């Protein structure tokens, strides 16, 4: 992150993209070499550029430590990734769906720096464990979501089948209603015929008109 000096963080990002009929999948590989935290030493540090480099390194490492501390706190929603360019670049590695490996370099000749490095590595390990738990919970949620989607599709299929069955029943009911009306008309016709046949012959002629007398011999 410093093109003019080796006293800086070094980051190599490789982005992979795979295209298939199912869609596009992207992956990112971050290779990061963090600069070590430096103490203020008037004899070792020259004024000017080196002081600014040391400040920038320590500030970015402090921002990284703040993000790691925030990630280990349960229920913490805001993570201060924007406090540093380093944390913005490493946001996917720290809080995303990733696999992260940290290699800490220590030496017995610098006990204080070694202790801080071990503490930093321990905090980072806690973040990785927390992320694994979150990823496990996310996988469970996705599985439950997939089950819920399957159930919804199943219920939708059942609803369509029931709607088709109801539609068929409506058609059958219409046919039965038509048959009932036809039957009622036939009954009325038969009742009219029965009534006509059961009426005496005299009643078939108007009043005042003699009807013929038929005698069978």
Coordinates of N, CA and C in Angstrom, one line a residue, residues 1-183:
X1 N 0.8 -1.2 0.0 CA 0.0 0.0 0.0 C 0.9 1.3 0.0
X2 N 2.1 1.1 -0.1 CA 3.0 2.2 -0.2 C 4.0 1.9 -1.4
X3 N 3.9 2.7 -2.4 CA 4.7 2.4 -3.6 C 6.1 2.9 -3.5
X4 N 6.4 3.7 -2.5 CA 7.7 4.4 -2.3 C 8.5 3.7 -1.2
X5 N 8.0 2.8 -0.5 CA 8.7 2.2 0.7 C 8.3 0.8 0.9
X6 N 9.2 0.0 1.4 CA 8.9 -1.4 1.8 C 8.3 -1.5 3.2
X7 N 8.3 -0.4 3.9 CA 7.7 -0.4 5.2 C 6.2 -0.1 5.1
X8 N 5.5 -1.1 4.7 CA 4.1 -0.9 4.4 C 3.4 -2.3 4.4
X9 N 2.1 -2.3 4.3 CA 1.4 -3.5 4.1 C 1.4 -3.9 2.6
X10 N 1.4 -5.2 2.3 CA 1.4 -5.7 0.9 C 0.2 -6.5 0.8
X11 N -0.6 -6.2 -0.2 CA -1.8 -7.0 -0.5 C -1.9 -7.4 -2.0
X12 N -2.1 -8.6 -2.2 CA -2.4 -9.1 -3.6 C -3.8 -9.7 -3.6
X13 N -4.6 -9.2 -4.5 CA -6.0 -9.6 -4.6 C -6.1 -10.3 -6.0
X14 N -6.7 -11.5 -6.0 CA -7.0 -12.3 -7.2 C -8.5 -12.6 -7.2
X15 N -9.1 -12.1 -8.3 CA -10.6 -12.3 -8.4 C -10.8 -13.4 -9.5
X16 N -11.6 -14.4 -9.2 CA -11.9 -15.5 -10.1 C -13.4 -15.4 -10.4
X17 N -13.7 -15.6 -11.7 CA -15.1 -15.6 -12.1 C -15.3 -16.9 -13.0
X18 N -16.4 -17.6 -12.6 CA -16.7 -18.8 -13.3 C -18.1 -18.7 -13.9
X19 N -18.3 -18.9 -15.2 CA -19.5 -18.7 -15.9 C -20.1 -20.1 -16.3
X20 N -21.3 -20.4 -16.0 CA -21.9 -21.7 -16.4 C -23.4 -21.4 -16.7
X21 N -24.1 -22.5 -17.1 CA -25.5 -22.3 -17.4 C -26.3 -22.0 -16.2
X22 N -25.8 -22.3 -15.0 CA -26.6 -22.0 -13.8 C -26.3 -20.5 -13.3
X23 N -25.4 -19.8 -13.9 CA -25.1 -18.5 -13.6 C -23.6 -18.2 -13.4
X24 N -23.3 -17.1 -12.8 CA -21.9 -16.6 -12.7 C -21.5 -16.7 -11.2
X25 N -20.4 -17.3 -10.9 CA -19.9 -17.4 -9.6 C -18.6 -16.7 -9.5
X26 N -18.4 -15.9 -8.4 CA -17.2 -15.1 -8.2 C -16.5 -15.5 -6.9
X27 N -15.2 -15.5 -6.9 CA -14.4 -15.7 -5.7 C -13.2 -14.8 -5.7
X28 N -12.8 -14.5 -4.5 CA -11.6 -13.6 -4.3 C -10.6 -14.2 -3.4
X29 N -9.4 -14.1 -3.8 CA -8.2 -14.6 -3.0 C -7.4 -13.3 -2.5
X30 N -7.3 -13.2 -1.2 CA -6.5 -12.1 -0.7 C -5.2 -12.7 0.0
X31 N -4.1 -12.2 -0.5 CA -2.8 -12.6 0.1 C -2.3 -11.3 0.7
X32 N -2.1 -11.3 2.1 CA -1.8 -10.0 2.8 C -0.6 -10.2 3.6
X33 N 0.3 -9.3 3.5 CA 1.5 -9.3 4.4 C 1.4 -8.0 5.2
X34 N 1.1 -8.1 6.4 CA 0.9 -7.0 7.3 C 2.2 -6.5 7.8
X35 N 2.4 -5.2 7.8 CA 3.6 -4.6 8.4 C 3.5 -4.7 9.9
X36 N 4.6 -4.9 10.6 CA 4.6 -5.0 12.0 C 4.3 -3.7 12.7
X37 N 3.7 -3.8 13.9 CA 3.5 -2.6 14.7 C 4.8 -2.1 15.2
X38 N 5.0 -0.8 15.2 CA 6.3 -0.2 15.6 C 6.1 0.7 16.7
X39 N 7.1 0.7 17.7 CA 7.1 1.6 18.8 C 7.9 2.8 18.5
X40 N 7.5 3.9 19.1 CA 8.2 5.2 18.9 C 9.6 5.1 19.6
X41 N 10.6 5.3 18.8 CA 12.0 5.2 19.3 C 12.8 6.4 18.6
X42 N 13.1 7.4 19.4 CA 13.8 8.5 18.8 C 15.1 8.2 18.2
X43 N 15.8 7.2 18.7 CA 17.1 6.9 18.2 C 17.0 6.1 16.9
X44 N 16.0 5.2 16.8 CA 15.9 4.3 15.6 C 15.1 5.0 14.5
X45 N 14.2 5.9 14.8 CA 13.3 6.4 13.8 C 13.8 7.8 13.4
X46 N 13.9 8.0 12.1 CA 14.3 9.3 11.6 C 13.1 10.2 11.4
X47 N 13.2 11.4 11.7 CA 12.1 12.3 11.5 C 11.7 12.5 10.1
X48 N 10.4 12.9 9.8 CA 10.0 13.1 8.5 C 9.2 11.9 7.9
X49 N 9.6 11.4 6.8 CA 8.9 10.3 6.1 C 8.7 9.1 7.0
X50 N 9.7 8.6 7.6 CA 9.6 7.4 8.4 C 8.6 7.6 9.6
X51 N 8.5 8.7 10.1 CA 7.5 9.0 11.2 C 6.1 8.8 10.6
X52 N 5.9 9.4 9.5 CA 4.5 9.3 8.8 C 4.2 7.8 8.5
X53 N 5.2 7.1 8.0 CA 5.0 5.7 7.7 C 4.7 4.9 8.9
X54 N 5.4 5.2 10.0 CA 5.1 4.5 11.2 C 3.7 4.8 11.7
X55 N 3.3 6.1 11.6 CA 1.9 6.5 12.1 C 0.9 5.8 11.2
X56 N 1.1 5.7 9.9 CA 0.1 5.1 9.0 C 0.0 3.6 9.3
X57 N 1.1 3.0 9.5 CA 1.1 1.5 9.8 C 0.4 1.3 11.1
X58 N 0.7 2.0 12.2 CA 0.1 1.8 13.5 C -1.4 2.1 13.4
X59 N -1.7 3.2 12.7 CA -3.1 3.6 12.6 C -4.0 2.5 11.9
X60 N -3.5 1.9 10.8 CA -4.2 0.9 10.1 C -4.3 -0.4 10.9
X61 N -3.2 -0.7 11.6 CA -3.3 -1.9 12.5 C -4.2 -1.7 13.6
X62 N -4.3 -0.5 14.2 CA -5.2 -0.2 15.2 C -6.7 -0.3 14.7
X63 N -6.9 0.2 13.5 CA -8.3 0.0 12.9 C -8.6 -1.4 12.7
X64 N -7.6 -2.2 12.2 CA -7.8 -3.6 12.0 C -8.2 -4.3 13.4
X65 N -7.4 -3.9 14.4 CA -7.7 -4.5 15.7 C -9.1 -4.1 16.2
X66 N -9.6 -2.9 15.9 CA -10.9 -2.5 16.3 C -12.0 -3.3 15.6
X67 N -11.8 -3.5 14.3 CA -12.7 -4.4 13.6 C -12.8 -5.8 14.1
X68 N -11.6 -6.3 14.5 CA -11.6 -7.7 15.0 C -12.3 -7.7 16.4
X69 N -12.0 -6.7 17.2 CA -12.7 -6.6 18.5 C -14.2 -6.5 18.3
X70 N -14.7 -5.7 17.4 CA -16.1 -5.6 17.1 C -16.7 -6.9 16.6
X71 N -16.0 -7.6 15.8 CA -16.5 -8.9 15.3 C -16.7 -9.9 16.3
X72 N -15.9 -9.9 17.4 CA -16.0 -10.9 18.5 C -17.1 -10.5 19.4
X73 N -17.7 -9.3 19.3 CA -18.8 -9.0 20.2 C -20.1 -9.4 19.7
X74 N -20.8 -10.2 20.4 CA -22.1 -10.8 20.0 C -23.1 -9.6 19.9
X75 N -23.9 -9.6 18.9 CA -25.0 -8.6 18.7 C -24.5 -7.3 18.2
X76 N -23.2 -7.2 17.9 CA -22.6 -6.0 17.4 C -22.9 -5.9 15.9
X77 N -23.7 -4.9 15.5 CA -24.1 -4.7 14.1 C -23.1 -3.9 13.2
X78 N -22.6 -2.8 13.8 CA -21.7 -1.9 13.1 C -20.3 -2.3 13.3
X79 N -19.6 -2.6 12.2 CA -18.2 -2.9 12.2 C -17.5 -1.8 11.5
X80 N -16.5 -1.1 12.1 CA -15.8 0.1 11.5 C -14.8 -0.2 10.4
X81 N -15.3 -0.8 9.3 CA -14.4 -1.1 8.2 C -13.9 0.1 7.5
X82 N -14.7 1.2 7.6 CA -14.4 2.4 6.8 C -13.3 3.3 7.5
X83 N -12.8 2.8 8.7 CA -11.9 3.6 9.4 C -10.5 3.6 8.7
X84 N -10.3 2.6 7.9 CA -8.9 2.5 7.3 C -9.1 1.8 5.9
X85 N -8.1 2.2 5.0 CA -8.1 1.5 3.7 C -7.8 0.0 3.8
X86 N -7.0 -0.3 4.8 CA -6.7 -1.7 5.0 C -7.9 -2.5 5.4
X87 N -8.7 -2.0 6.3 CA -9.9 -2.8 6.7 C -11.0 -2.8 5.6
X88 N -11.0 -1.8 4.8 CA -12.0 -1.8 3.7 C -11.6 -2.9 2.7
X89 N -10.3 -3.0 2.5 CA -9.8 -4.1 1.5 C -10.0 -5.5 2.1
X90 N -9.9 -5.6 3.4 CA -10.0 -6.9 4.1 C -11.4 -7.2 4.6
X91 N -12.4 -6.4 4.2 CA -13.7 -6.6 4.8 C -14.3 -8.0 4.4
X92 N -14.1 -8.4 3.2 CA -14.6 -9.7 2.8 C -13.9 -10.8 3.5
X93 N -12.6 -10.7 3.8 CA -11.8 -11.7 4.5 C -12.2 -11.8 6.0
X94 N -12.6 -10.7 6.5 CA -12.9 -10.6 8.0 C -14.4 -11.0 8.3
X95 N -15.3 -10.4 7.5 CA -16.7 -10.6 7.8 C -17.6 -11.2 6.8
X96 N -17.0 -11.8 5.7 CA -17.8 -12.4 4.7 C -17.8 -13.9 4.7
X97 N -18.3 -14.5 3.7 CA -18.3 -15.9 3.6 C -17.0 -16.4 3.0
X98 N -16.0 -16.5 4.0 CA -14.6 -16.8 3.5 C -14.0 -17.8 4.4
X99 N -12.8 -18.3 3.9 CA -11.9 -19.1 4.7 C -10.6 -18.2 4.9
X100 N -10.3 -18.0 6.2 CA -9.1 -17.1 6.5 C -8.1 -17.9 7.3
X101 N -6.8 -17.7 6.9 CA -5.7 -18.3 7.6 C -4.7 -17.2 8.0
X102 N -4.3 -17.2 9.2 CA -3.4 -16.1 9.7 C -2.1 -16.8 10.2
X103 N -1.0 -16.3 9.7 CA 0.3 -16.8 10.1 C 1.0 -15.6 10.8
X104 N 1.3 -15.9 12.1 CA 1.9 -14.8 12.9 C 3.4 -15.1 13.0
X105 N 4.2 -14.1 12.8 CA 5.7 -14.2 12.9 C 6.2 -13.6 14.2
X106 N 6.9 -14.4 15.0 CA 7.3 -14.0 16.3 C 8.8 -14.3 16.5
X107 N 9.4 -13.7 17.4 CA 10.8 -13.9 17.7 C 11.1 -13.7 19.2
X108 N 12.0 -14.5 19.8 CA 12.3 -14.2 21.2 C 13.1 -13.0 21.4
X109 N 13.7 -12.4 20.4 CA 14.5 -11.2 20.6 C 13.6 -10.0 20.8
X110 N 12.3 -10.0 20.5 CA 11.4 -8.9 20.7 C 10.2 -9.4 21.5
X111 N 10.4 -9.5 22.8 CA 9.3 -10.1 23.6 C 8.0 -9.3 23.6
X112 N 8.1 -7.9 23.7 CA 6.9 -7.1 23.7 C 6.1 -7.3 22.4
X113 N 6.8 -7.2 21.3 CA 6.2 -7.3 20.0 C 5.6 -8.7 19.8
X114 N 6.4 -9.7 20.3 CA 5.9 -11.1 20.2 C 4.6 -11.3 21.0
X115 N 4.5 -10.7 22.2 CA 3.3 -10.8 23.0 C 2.1 -10.1 22.3
X116 N 2.3 -9.0 21.8 CA 1.2 -8.3 21.1 C 0.8 -9.1 19.9
X117 N 1.8 -9.7 19.2 CA 1.4 -10.5 18.0 C 0.6 -11.7 18.4
X118 N 1.0 -12.3 19.5 CA 0.2 -13.5 19.9 C -1.2 -13.1 20.4
X119 N -1.3 -12.0 21.0 CA -2.6 -11.5 21.5 C -3.5 -11.2 20.2
X120 N -2.9 -10.6 19.2 CA -3.6 -10.2 18.0 C -4.0 -11.5 17.3
X121 N -3.2 -12.5 17.2 CA -3.5 -13.8 16.6 C -4.7 -14.5 17.4
X122 N -4.6 -14.4 18.7 CA -5.7 -15.0 19.5 C -7.0 -14.3 19.3
X123 N -7.0 -13.0 19.2 CA -8.3 -12.3 18.9 C -8.8 -12.6 17.5
X124 N -7.9 -12.7 16.5 CA -8.3 -13.1 15.2 C -8.8 -14.5 15.1
X125 N -8.3 -15.4 15.9 CA -8.8 -16.8 15.9 C -10.2 -16.8 16.5
X126 N -10.5 -15.9 17.5 CA -11.9 -15.8 18.0 C -12.8 -15.4 16.9
X127 N -12.3 -14.4 16.1 CA -13.2 -14.0 15.0 C -13.5 -15.1 14.0
X128 N -12.5 -15.9 13.7 CA -12.7 -17.0 12.8 C -13.7 -18.0 13.3
X129 N -13.6 -18.3 14.6 CA -14.5 -19.2 15.2 C -15.9 -18.6 15.2
X130 N -16.0 -17.3 15.4 CA -17.3 -16.7 15.4 C -17.9 -16.7 14.0
X131 N -17.0 -16.5 13.0 CA -17.5 -16.6 11.6 C -17.9 -18.0 11.2
X132 N -17.2 -19.0 11.7 CA -17.6 -20.4 11.4 C -19.0 -20.6 12.0
X133 N -19.2 -20.1 13.2 CA -20.5 -20.3 13.8 C -21.6 -19.6 13.0
X134 N -21.3 -18.4 12.6 CA -22.3 -17.6 11.8 C -22.5 -18.3 10.5
X135 N -21.5 -18.9 9.8 CA -21.6 -19.5 8.6 C -22.5 -20.8 8.8
X136 N -22.3 -21.5 9.9 CA -23.1 -22.7 10.2 C -24.5 -22.3 10.4
X137 N -24.8 -21.2 11.1 CA -26.1 -20.7 11.3 C -26.7 -20.3 9.9
X138 N -25.9 -19.7 9.1 CA -26.4 -19.3 7.8 C -26.8 -20.5 6.9
X139 N -25.9 -21.5 7.0 CA -26.2 -22.7 6.3 C -27.5 -23.4 6.7
X140 N -27.7 -23.4 8.1 CA -29.0 -23.9 8.6 C -30.2 -23.1 8.1
X141 N -30.0 -21.7 8.1 CA -31.1 -20.9 7.7 C -31.4 -21.1 6.2
X142 N -30.4 -21.3 5.4 CA -30.6 -21.6 4.0 C -31.3 -22.9 3.8
X143 N -30.9 -23.9 4.6 CA -31.6 -25.2 4.5 C -33.0 -25.1 4.9
X144 N -33.3 -24.3 6.0 CA -34.7 -24.1 6.4 C -35.5 -23.4 5.3
X145 N -34.8 -22.4 4.7 CA -35.4 -21.6 3.7 C -35.8 -22.5 2.5
X146 N -34.8 -23.4 2.1 CA -35.1 -24.3 1.0 C -36.3 -25.2 1.3
X147 N -36.3 -25.7 2.6 CA -37.4 -26.6 3.0 C -38.7 -25.8 2.9
X148 N -38.7 -24.6 3.3 CA -39.9 -23.7 3.3 C -40.4 -23.5 1.9
X149 N -39.4 -23.3 1.0 CA -39.7 -23.1 -0.5 C -40.3 -24.3 -1.0
X150 N -39.8 -25.5 -0.7 CA -40.3 -26.8 -1.1 C -41.8 -27.0 -0.6
X151 N -42.0 -26.6 0.6 CA -43.4 -26.7 1.2 C -44.3 -25.8 0.5
X152 N -43.8 -24.6 0.2 CA -44.7 -23.6 -0.6 C -45.1 -24.2 -1.9
X153 N -44.1 -24.7 -2.7 CA -44.3 -25.3 -4.0 C -45.3 -26.5 -3.8
X154 N -45.2 -27.3 -2.8 CA -46.1 -28.4 -2.6 C -47.5 -27.9 -2.3
X155 N -47.6 -26.9 -1.5 CA -48.9 -26.4 -1.2 C -49.5 -25.7 -2.4
X156 N -48.7 -25.0 -3.2 CA -49.2 -24.4 -4.4 C -49.8 -25.5 -5.4
X157 N -49.0 -26.6 -5.5 CA -49.5 -27.7 -6.3 C -50.8 -28.3 -5.8
X158 N -50.9 -28.5 -4.5 CA -52.1 -29.0 -3.9 C -53.3 -28.0 -4.2
X159 N -53.0 -26.7 -4.1 CA -54.0 -25.7 -4.3 C -54.5 -25.8 -5.7
X160 N -53.6 -25.9 -6.7 CA -54.0 -26.0 -8.1 C -54.8 -27.2 -8.3
X161 N -54.4 -28.4 -7.7 CA -55.2 -29.6 -7.9 C -56.6 -29.4 -7.3
X162 N -56.7 -28.8 -6.2 CA -58.0 -28.6 -5.6 C -58.8 -27.6 -6.4
X163 N -58.2 -26.6 -6.9 CA -58.9 -25.6 -7.8 C -59.5 -26.3 -9.0
X164 N -58.7 -27.2 -9.6 CA -59.1 -28.0 -10.8 C -60.3 -28.9 -10.4
X165 N -60.2 -29.6 -9.2 CA -61.2 -30.4 -8.7 C -62.5 -29.6 -8.5
X166 N -62.4 -28.4 -7.9 CA -63.6 -27.6 -7.7 C -64.2 -27.2 -9.0
X167 N -63.3 -26.9 -10.0 CA -63.8 -26.5 -11.3 C -64.6 -27.6 -12.0
X168 N -64.0 -28.9 -11.8 CA -64.8 -30.0 -12.4 C -66.1 -30.2 -11.7
X169 N -66.1 -30.0 -10.3 CA -67.4 -30.1 -9.6 C -68.4 -29.1 -10.1
X170 N -67.9 -27.9 -10.4 CA -68.8 -26.8 -10.9 C -69.4 -27.3 -12.2
X171 N -68.6 -27.8 -13.1 CA -69.1 -28.3 -14.4 C -70.1 -29.4 -14.1
X172 N -69.8 -30.4 -13.3 CA -70.7 -31.5 -13.0 C -72.0 -30.9 -12.4
X173 N -71.9 -30.0 -11.5 CA -73.1 -29.4 -10.9 C -73.9 -28.7 -11.9
X174 N -73.3 -28.0 -12.9 CA -74.1 -27.4 -14.0 C -74.8 -28.4 -14.8
X175 N -74.2 -29.6 -15.0 CA -74.9 -30.6 -15.8 C -76.0 -31.2 -15.0
X176 N -75.8 -31.4 -13.7 CA -76.9 -31.9 -12.8 C -78.0 -30.9 -12.7
X177 N -77.7 -29.6 -12.7 CA -78.8 -28.6 -12.7 C -79.6 -28.7 -13.9
X178 N -78.9 -28.8 -15.1 CA -79.6 -28.9 -16.4 C -80.5 -30.1 -16.4
X179 N -79.9 -31.3 -16.0 CA -80.7 -32.5 -15.9 C -81.9 -32.3 -15.0
X180 N -81.8 -31.6 -13.9 CA -82.9 -31.4 -13.0 C -84.0 -30.6 -13.6
X181 N -83.5 -29.5 -14.4 CA -84.5 -28.7 -15.0 C -85.3 -29.5 -16.1
X182 N -84.5 -30.3 -16.9 CA -85.1 -31.1 -17.9 C -86.1 -32.1 -17.3
X183 N -85.7 -32.7 -16.1 CA -86.6 -33.6 -15.4 C -87.9 -32.9 -15.0

